[in-house]
PDB file of C-alpha atoms in Angstrom:
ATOM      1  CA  UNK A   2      69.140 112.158  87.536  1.00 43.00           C
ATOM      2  CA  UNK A   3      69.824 114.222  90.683  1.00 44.00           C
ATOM      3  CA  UNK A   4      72.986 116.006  89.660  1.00 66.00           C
ATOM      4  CA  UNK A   5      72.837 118.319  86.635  1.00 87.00           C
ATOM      5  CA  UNK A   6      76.364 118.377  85.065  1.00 90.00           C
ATOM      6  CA  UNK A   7      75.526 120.887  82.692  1.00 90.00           C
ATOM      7  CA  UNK A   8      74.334 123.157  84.867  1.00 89.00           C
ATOM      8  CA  UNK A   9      77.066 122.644  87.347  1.00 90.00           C
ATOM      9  CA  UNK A  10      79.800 123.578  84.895  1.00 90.00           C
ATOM     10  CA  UNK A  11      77.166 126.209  83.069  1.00 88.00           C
ATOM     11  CA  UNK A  12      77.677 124.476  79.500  1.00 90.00           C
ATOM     12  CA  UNK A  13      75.112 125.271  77.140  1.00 89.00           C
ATOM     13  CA  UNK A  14      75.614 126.523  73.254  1.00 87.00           C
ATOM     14  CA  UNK A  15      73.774 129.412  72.352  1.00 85.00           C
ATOM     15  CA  UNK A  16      71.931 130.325  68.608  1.00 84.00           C
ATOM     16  CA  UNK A  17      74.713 131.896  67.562  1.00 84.00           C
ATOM     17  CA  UNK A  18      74.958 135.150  65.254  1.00 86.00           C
ATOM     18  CA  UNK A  19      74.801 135.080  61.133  1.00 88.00           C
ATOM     19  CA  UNK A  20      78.470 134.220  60.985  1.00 84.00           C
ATOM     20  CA  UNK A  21      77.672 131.542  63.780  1.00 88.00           C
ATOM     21  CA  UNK A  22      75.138 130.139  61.704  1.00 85.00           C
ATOM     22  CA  UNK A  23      77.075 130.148  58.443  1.00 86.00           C
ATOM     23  CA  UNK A  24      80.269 128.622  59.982  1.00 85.00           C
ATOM     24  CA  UNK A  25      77.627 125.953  61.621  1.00 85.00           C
ATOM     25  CA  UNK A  26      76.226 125.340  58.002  1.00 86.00           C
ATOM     26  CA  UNK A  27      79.744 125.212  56.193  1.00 85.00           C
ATOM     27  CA  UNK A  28      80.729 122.546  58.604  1.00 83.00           C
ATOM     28  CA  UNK A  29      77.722 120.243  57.741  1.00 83.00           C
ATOM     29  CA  UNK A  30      78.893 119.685  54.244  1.00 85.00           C
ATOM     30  CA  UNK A  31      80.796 116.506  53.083  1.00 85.00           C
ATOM     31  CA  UNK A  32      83.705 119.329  52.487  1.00 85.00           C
ATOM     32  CA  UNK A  33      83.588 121.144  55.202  1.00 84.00           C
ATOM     33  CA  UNK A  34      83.141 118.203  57.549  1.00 80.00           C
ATOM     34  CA  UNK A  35      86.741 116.866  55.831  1.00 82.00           C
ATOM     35  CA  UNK A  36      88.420 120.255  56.080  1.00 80.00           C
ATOM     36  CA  UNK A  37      87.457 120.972  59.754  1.00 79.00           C
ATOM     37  CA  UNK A  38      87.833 117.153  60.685  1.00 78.00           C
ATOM     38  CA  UNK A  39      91.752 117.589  59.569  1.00 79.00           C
ATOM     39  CA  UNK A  40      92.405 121.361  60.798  1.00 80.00           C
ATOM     40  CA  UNK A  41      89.954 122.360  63.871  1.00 75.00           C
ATOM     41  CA  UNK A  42      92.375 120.381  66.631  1.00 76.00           C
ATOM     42  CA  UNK A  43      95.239 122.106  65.080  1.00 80.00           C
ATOM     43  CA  UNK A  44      93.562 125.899  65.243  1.00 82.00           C
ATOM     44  CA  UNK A  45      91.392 124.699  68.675  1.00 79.00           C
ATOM     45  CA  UNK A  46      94.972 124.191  70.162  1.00 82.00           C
ATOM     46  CA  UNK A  47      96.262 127.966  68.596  1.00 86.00           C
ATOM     47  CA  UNK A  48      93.342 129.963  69.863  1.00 82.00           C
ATOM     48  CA  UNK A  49      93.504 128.080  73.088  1.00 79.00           C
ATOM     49  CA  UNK A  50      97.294 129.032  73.567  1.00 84.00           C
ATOM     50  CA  UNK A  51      96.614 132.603  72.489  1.00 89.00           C
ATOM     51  CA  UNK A  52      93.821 133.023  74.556  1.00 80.00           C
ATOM     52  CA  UNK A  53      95.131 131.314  77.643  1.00 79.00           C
ATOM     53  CA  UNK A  54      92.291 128.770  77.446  1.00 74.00           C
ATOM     54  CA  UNK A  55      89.471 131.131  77.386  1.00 73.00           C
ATOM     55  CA  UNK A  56      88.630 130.689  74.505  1.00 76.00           C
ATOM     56  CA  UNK A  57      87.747 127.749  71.208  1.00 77.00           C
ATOM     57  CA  UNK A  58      87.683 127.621  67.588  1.00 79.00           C
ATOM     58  CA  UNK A  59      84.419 126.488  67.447  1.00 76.00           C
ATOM     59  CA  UNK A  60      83.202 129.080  70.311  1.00 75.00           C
ATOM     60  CA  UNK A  61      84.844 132.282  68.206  1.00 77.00           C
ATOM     61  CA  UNK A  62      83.705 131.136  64.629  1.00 80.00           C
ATOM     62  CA  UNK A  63      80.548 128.598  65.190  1.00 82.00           C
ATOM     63  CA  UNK A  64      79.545 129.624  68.619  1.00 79.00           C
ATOM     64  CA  UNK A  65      79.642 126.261  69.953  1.00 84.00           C
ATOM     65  CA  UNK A  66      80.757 125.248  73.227  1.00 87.00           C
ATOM     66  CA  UNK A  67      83.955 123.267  73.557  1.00 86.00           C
ATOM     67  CA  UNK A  68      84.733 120.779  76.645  1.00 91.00           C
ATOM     68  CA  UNK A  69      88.373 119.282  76.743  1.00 90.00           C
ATOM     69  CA  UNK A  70      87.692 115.317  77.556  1.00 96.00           C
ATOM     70  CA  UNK A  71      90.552 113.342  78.193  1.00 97.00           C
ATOM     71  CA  UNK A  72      90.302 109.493  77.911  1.00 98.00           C
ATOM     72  CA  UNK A  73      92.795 106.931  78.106  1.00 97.00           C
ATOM     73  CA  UNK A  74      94.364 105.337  74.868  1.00 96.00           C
ATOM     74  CA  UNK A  75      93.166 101.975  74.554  1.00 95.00           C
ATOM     75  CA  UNK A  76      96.573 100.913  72.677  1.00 94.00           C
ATOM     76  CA  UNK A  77      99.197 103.619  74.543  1.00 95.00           C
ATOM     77  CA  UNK A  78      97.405 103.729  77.513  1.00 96.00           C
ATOM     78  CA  UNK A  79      98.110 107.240  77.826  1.00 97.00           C
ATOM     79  CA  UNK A  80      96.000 110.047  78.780  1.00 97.00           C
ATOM     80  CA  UNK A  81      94.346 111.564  75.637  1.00 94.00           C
ATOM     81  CA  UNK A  82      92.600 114.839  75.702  1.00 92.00           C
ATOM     82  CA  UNK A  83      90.076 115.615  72.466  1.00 91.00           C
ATOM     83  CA  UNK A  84      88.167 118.799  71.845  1.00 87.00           C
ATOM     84  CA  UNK A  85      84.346 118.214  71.767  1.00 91.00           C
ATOM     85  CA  UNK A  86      81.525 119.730  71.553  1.00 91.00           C
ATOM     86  CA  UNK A  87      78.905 118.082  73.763  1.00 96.00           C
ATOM     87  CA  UNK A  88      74.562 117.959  74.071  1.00 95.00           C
ATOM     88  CA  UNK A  89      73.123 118.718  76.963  1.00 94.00           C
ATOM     89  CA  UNK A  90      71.202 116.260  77.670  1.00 95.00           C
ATOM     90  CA  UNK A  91      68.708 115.161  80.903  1.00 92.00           C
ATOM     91  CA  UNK A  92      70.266 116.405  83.756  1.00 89.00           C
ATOM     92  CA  UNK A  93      73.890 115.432  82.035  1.00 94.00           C
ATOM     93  CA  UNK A  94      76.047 115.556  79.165  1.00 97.00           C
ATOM     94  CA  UNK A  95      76.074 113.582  75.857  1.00 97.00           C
ATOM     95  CA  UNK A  96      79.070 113.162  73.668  1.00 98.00           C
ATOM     96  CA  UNK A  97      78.148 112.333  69.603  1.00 97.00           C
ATOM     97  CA  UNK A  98      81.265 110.498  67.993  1.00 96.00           C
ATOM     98  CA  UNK A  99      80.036 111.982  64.265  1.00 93.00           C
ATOM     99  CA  UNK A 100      83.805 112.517  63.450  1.00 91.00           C
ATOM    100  CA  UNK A 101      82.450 115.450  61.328  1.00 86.00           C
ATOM    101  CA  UNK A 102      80.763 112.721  59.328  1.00 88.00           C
ATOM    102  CA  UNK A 103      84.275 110.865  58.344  1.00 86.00           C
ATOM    103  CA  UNK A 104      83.994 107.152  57.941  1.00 88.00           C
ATOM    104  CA  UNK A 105      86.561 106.346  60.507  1.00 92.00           C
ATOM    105  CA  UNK A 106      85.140 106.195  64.456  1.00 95.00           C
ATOM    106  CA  UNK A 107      86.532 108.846  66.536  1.00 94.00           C
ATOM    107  CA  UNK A 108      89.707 107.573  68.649  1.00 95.00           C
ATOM    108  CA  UNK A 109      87.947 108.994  71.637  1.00 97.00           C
ATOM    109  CA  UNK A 110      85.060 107.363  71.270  1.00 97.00           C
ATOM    110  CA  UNK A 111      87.080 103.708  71.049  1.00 97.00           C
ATOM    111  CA  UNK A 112      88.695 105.133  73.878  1.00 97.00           C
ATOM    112  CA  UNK A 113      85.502 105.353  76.101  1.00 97.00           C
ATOM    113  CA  UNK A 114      84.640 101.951  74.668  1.00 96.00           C
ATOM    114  CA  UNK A 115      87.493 100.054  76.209  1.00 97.00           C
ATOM    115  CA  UNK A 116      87.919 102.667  79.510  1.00 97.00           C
ATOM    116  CA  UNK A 117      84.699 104.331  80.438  1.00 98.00           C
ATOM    117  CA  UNK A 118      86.349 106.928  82.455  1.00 98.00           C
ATOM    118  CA  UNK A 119      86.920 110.222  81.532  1.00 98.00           C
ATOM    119  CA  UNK A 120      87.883 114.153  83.165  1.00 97.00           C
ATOM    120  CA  UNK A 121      85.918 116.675  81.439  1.00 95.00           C
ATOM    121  CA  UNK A 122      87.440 120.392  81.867  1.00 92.00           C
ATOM    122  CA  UNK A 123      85.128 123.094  80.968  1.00 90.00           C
ATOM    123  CA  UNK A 124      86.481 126.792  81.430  1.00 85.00           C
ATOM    124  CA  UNK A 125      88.839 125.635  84.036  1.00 85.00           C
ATOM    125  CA  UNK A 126      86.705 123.230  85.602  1.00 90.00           C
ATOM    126  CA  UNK A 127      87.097 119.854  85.902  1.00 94.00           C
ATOM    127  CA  UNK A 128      85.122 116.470  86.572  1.00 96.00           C
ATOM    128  CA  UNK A 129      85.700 112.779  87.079  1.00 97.00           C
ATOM    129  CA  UNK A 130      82.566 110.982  84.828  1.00 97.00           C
ATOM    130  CA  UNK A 131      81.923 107.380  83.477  1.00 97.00           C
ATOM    131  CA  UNK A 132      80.713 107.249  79.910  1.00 97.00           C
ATOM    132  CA  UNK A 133      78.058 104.687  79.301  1.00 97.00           C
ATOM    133  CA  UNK A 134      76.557 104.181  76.182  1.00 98.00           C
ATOM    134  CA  UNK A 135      73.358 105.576  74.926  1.00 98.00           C
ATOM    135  CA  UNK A 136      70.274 103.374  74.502  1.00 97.00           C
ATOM    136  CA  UNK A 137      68.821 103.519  71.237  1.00 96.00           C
ATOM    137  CA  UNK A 138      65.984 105.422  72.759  1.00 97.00           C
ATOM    138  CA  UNK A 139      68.833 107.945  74.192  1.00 97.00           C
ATOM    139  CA  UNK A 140      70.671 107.884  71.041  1.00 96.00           C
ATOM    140  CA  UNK A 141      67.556 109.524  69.423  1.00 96.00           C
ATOM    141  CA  UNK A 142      66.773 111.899  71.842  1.00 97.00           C
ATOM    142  CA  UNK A 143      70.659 113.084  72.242  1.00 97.00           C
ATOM    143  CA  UNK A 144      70.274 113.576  68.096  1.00 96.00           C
ATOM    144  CA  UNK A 145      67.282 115.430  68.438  1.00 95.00           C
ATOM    145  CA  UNK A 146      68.798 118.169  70.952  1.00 94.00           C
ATOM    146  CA  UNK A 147      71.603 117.832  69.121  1.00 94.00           C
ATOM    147  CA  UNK A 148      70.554 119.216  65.304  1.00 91.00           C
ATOM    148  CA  UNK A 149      68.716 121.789  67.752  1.00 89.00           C
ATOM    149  CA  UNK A 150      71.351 123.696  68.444  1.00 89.00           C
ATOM    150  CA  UNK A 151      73.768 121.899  65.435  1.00 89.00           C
ATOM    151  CA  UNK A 152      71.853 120.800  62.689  1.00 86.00           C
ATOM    152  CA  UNK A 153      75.233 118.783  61.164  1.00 87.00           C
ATOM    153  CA  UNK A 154      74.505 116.538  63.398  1.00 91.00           C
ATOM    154  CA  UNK A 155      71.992 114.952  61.630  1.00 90.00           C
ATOM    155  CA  UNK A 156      73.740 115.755  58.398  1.00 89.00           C
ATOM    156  CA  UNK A 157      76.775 113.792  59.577  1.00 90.00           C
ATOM    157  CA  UNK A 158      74.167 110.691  60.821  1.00 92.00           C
ATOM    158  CA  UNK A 159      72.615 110.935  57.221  1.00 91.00           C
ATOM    159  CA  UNK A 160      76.004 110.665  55.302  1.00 89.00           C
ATOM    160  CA  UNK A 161      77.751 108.245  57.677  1.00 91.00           C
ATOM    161  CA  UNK A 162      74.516 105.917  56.998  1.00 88.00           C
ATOM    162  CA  UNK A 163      74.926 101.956  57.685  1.00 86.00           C
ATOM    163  CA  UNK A 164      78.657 102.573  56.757  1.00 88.00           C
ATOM    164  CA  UNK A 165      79.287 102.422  60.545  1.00 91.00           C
ATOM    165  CA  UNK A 166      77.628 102.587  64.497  1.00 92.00           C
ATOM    166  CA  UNK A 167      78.029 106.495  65.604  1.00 95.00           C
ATOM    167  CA  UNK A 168      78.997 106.045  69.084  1.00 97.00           C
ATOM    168  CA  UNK A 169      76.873 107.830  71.669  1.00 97.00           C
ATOM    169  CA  UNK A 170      77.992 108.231  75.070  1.00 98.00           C
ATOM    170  CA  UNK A 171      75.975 109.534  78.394  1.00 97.00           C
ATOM    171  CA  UNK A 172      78.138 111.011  80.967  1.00 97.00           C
ATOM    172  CA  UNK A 173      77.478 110.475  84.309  1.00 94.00           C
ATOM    173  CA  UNK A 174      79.489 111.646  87.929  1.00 91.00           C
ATOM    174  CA  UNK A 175      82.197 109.218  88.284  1.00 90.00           C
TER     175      UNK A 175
END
């Protein structure tokens, strides 16, 4: 691809310790995908204000990297900013709209659908990209990485089912 976004912003999740891997687990059940689904924004926003940014909920109790992506609304047409954890994936970034396995698509993911562009911000930096959206070859690659370093991923994908399309965006440069 010629221009590594990851590596530019130096976003990659690590294996995480026990707890890491327990939180990680907990949120890959149908409960656990509802409870942090409905609370993580909420405490993502806390730690965030306590920490001056520095900091995530998912980073401090999964160990997963957060990136703030802000899309425009495709009703409001207002900026929108979502916490997400993203894959590295082929020189870029990949976004998964899972929705912690919910049935509902994510809003940002309808977002990207009607308005491709998007500013990441990634420990203070921040980059103008166009989401496009996977192929189904890149769709099962991006899952693959994914469950690597998240294995609700595919937990999510497996409960979700035919019930809907999980959205699967590659982010390019803008």
């Amino acid at each position: 691809m010629g221009h590594d976004l990851a590596a530019e912003l130096g976003y990659s999740h690590a294996t995480g310790n026990p707890l890491h891997r327990a939180v990680r687990w907990g949120a890959s059940t149908r409960a656990g995908g509802w409870v942090f689904s409905h609370v993580l924004r909420h405490l993502d926003d806390a730690v965030g204000r306590v920490t001056r940014g520095r900091r995530s909920a998912p980073g401090l109790l999964a160990g997963l990297e957060v990136l703030d992506v802000t899309t425009t609304g495709r009703r409001s047409g207002q900026r929108r900013t979502s916490h997400l954890i993203a894959a590295p994936y082929d020189g870029t970034l990949a976004l998964l709209g899972t929705n912690f396995g919910q049935a509902a698509t994510p809003a940002w993911a309808l977002n990207l659908e009607a308005d491709p562009r998007a500013t990441l911000t990634y420990r203070g930096v921040s980059r103008e990209v166009l989401a496009r959206p996977a192929t189904p070859a890149e769709t099962e690659e991006v899952f693959a990485l994914a469950a690597g370093f998240y294995p609700g991923y595919a937990r999510y994908r497996q409960r979700v089912g035919e019930r809907r399309r999980i959205r699967v965006f590659v982010l390019q440069p803008a």
